[in-house]
Each structure stands twice: as C-alpha cells, then as structure tokens.
XYZ file of C-alpha atoms in Angstrom:
101
model
C 19.592 1.193 -13.133
C 17.824 3.594 -10.562
C 17.172 5.863 -13.353
C 16.319 3.189 -16.022
C 13.440 1.927 -13.025
C 12.130 5.927 -12.660
C 12.087 6.462 -16.442
C 9.364 3.379 -16.940
C 7.419 3.937 -14.128
C 7.234 7.564 -15.873
C 6.116 6.026 -19.465
C 3.740 3.598 -17.965
C 2.473 6.352 -15.744
C 2.004 8.783 -18.971
C 0.061 5.908 -20.658
C -2.585 5.656 -18.147
C -3.117 9.308 -17.770
C -3.399 9.065 -21.475
C -5.694 6.139 -21.518
C -8.258 8.380 -18.843
C -8.178 11.313 -20.864
C -9.804 9.281 -23.479
C -11.484 7.614 -21.614
C -13.391 10.485 -20.629
C -13.343 12.301 -23.567
C -15.818 9.252 -25.025
C -17.530 8.967 -22.397
C -19.779 11.711 -22.340
C -22.989 11.034 -22.627
C -25.266 12.011 -19.101
C -26.401 8.697 -16.829
C -28.731 8.342 -14.168
C -27.245 6.250 -11.585
C -30.260 4.625 -9.498
C -28.478 2.958 -6.448
C -31.742 0.968 -5.228
C -32.820 3.033 -2.363
C -31.284 6.344 -4.034
C -31.469 7.734 -7.978
C -28.317 9.874 -7.969
C -28.427 12.804 -10.805
C -27.365 12.412 -14.419
C -24.012 13.282 -14.930
C -21.272 11.980 -17.856
C -20.872 7.967 -17.587
C -16.582 8.570 -16.871
C -17.214 10.331 -14.088
C -19.460 7.689 -12.309
C -16.885 4.750 -13.618
C -14.268 7.390 -11.748
C -15.914 8.000 -8.658
C -16.899 4.222 -8.322
C -12.925 3.555 -8.694
C -12.143 5.989 -6.229
C -14.607 4.258 -3.717
C -13.547 1.115 -4.628
C -9.643 1.934 -4.093
C -10.447 3.660 -0.398
C -12.366 0.596 0.760
C -9.730 -1.556 -0.452
C -7.565 0.844 1.469
C -9.474 0.913 4.882
C -10.102 -3.198 4.001
C -6.428 -3.429 4.813
C -5.604 -1.296 6.791
C -6.572 -4.412 9.838
C -4.234 -6.763 8.775
C -1.321 -4.108 7.601
C -1.635 -2.943 11.368
C -1.495 -6.731 12.379
C 1.631 -6.958 10.699
C 3.189 -4.177 11.826
C 2.791 -5.465 15.330
C 4.422 -8.396 14.652
C 7.347 -6.863 13.158
C 7.812 -4.407 16.065
C 7.671 -6.954 18.086
C 10.257 -9.904 15.761
C 12.440 -6.599 16.052
C 12.333 -6.153 19.391
C 12.682 -9.715 20.338
C 15.433 -9.924 17.881
C 17.160 -7.195 19.764
C 17.438 -8.655 23.137
C 18.770 -11.855 21.651
C 21.564 -9.843 20.092
C 22.045 -8.370 22.936
C 22.111 -11.213 24.937
C 24.565 -13.030 22.612
C 27.131 -10.598 22.986
C 26.497 -10.899 26.450
C 27.285 -14.029 26.378
C 30.126 -13.836 23.587
C 32.273 -11.119 26.302
C 31.275 -13.543 29.663
C 33.256 -16.335 27.102
C 35.943 -14.212 26.931
C 36.261 -13.741 30.132
C 36.922 -17.356 30.779
C 39.147 -18.212 28.658
C 40.930 -15.338 29.732
C-alpha cells in the first residue's frame, strides 16, 4: 500500500512538473511589472507568475508560523500533563495493590 501511495504521488508530481514546463514555454513574452511605486524590468510572464507564487508560498508559511508555534506549545503541555497523569495513575494502582495485599 505504501508503494502505491508513493507511485500516485510521483505521478502527480510529474504531471505538475510537465504543466509547469508547458506553462513556461508558452508564456515567453517579456512583460514589465508596474508596482505603483516601482517599475520592475521586463521579464517573461511565466517568470513573474512563478515568482509571485513563490512569494505567496513564503508569506503563507510565515503567516502560519505563529499558529504552528502556538499549537506546538499546546501539544507539548498536553503531553507533559498526560505523562504526569499516567505517573499518578501508576502510583495509585501500586498503592491499591499494596492495600489489598
């Protein structure tokens, strides 16, 4: 089953790569980018779109970092509390066994 998952992932990755290559090949027109306060030099349309995708991915990852750290902290606290409760439960079980004997 694991190899099937890897195979499906590889096929999807290959399709995405091929679509990206086709996109880059078909969008070779040089386009200057005008960002209200600055005009960037002319480059291919595919380059600008891929650059904007990369910037969006990075900004999304940065935006999610705060939530990730908060959830990671909550998970660590819950795991610590779980360990303490298991330790307490084991002590109570041992105490009950001693009282019965």
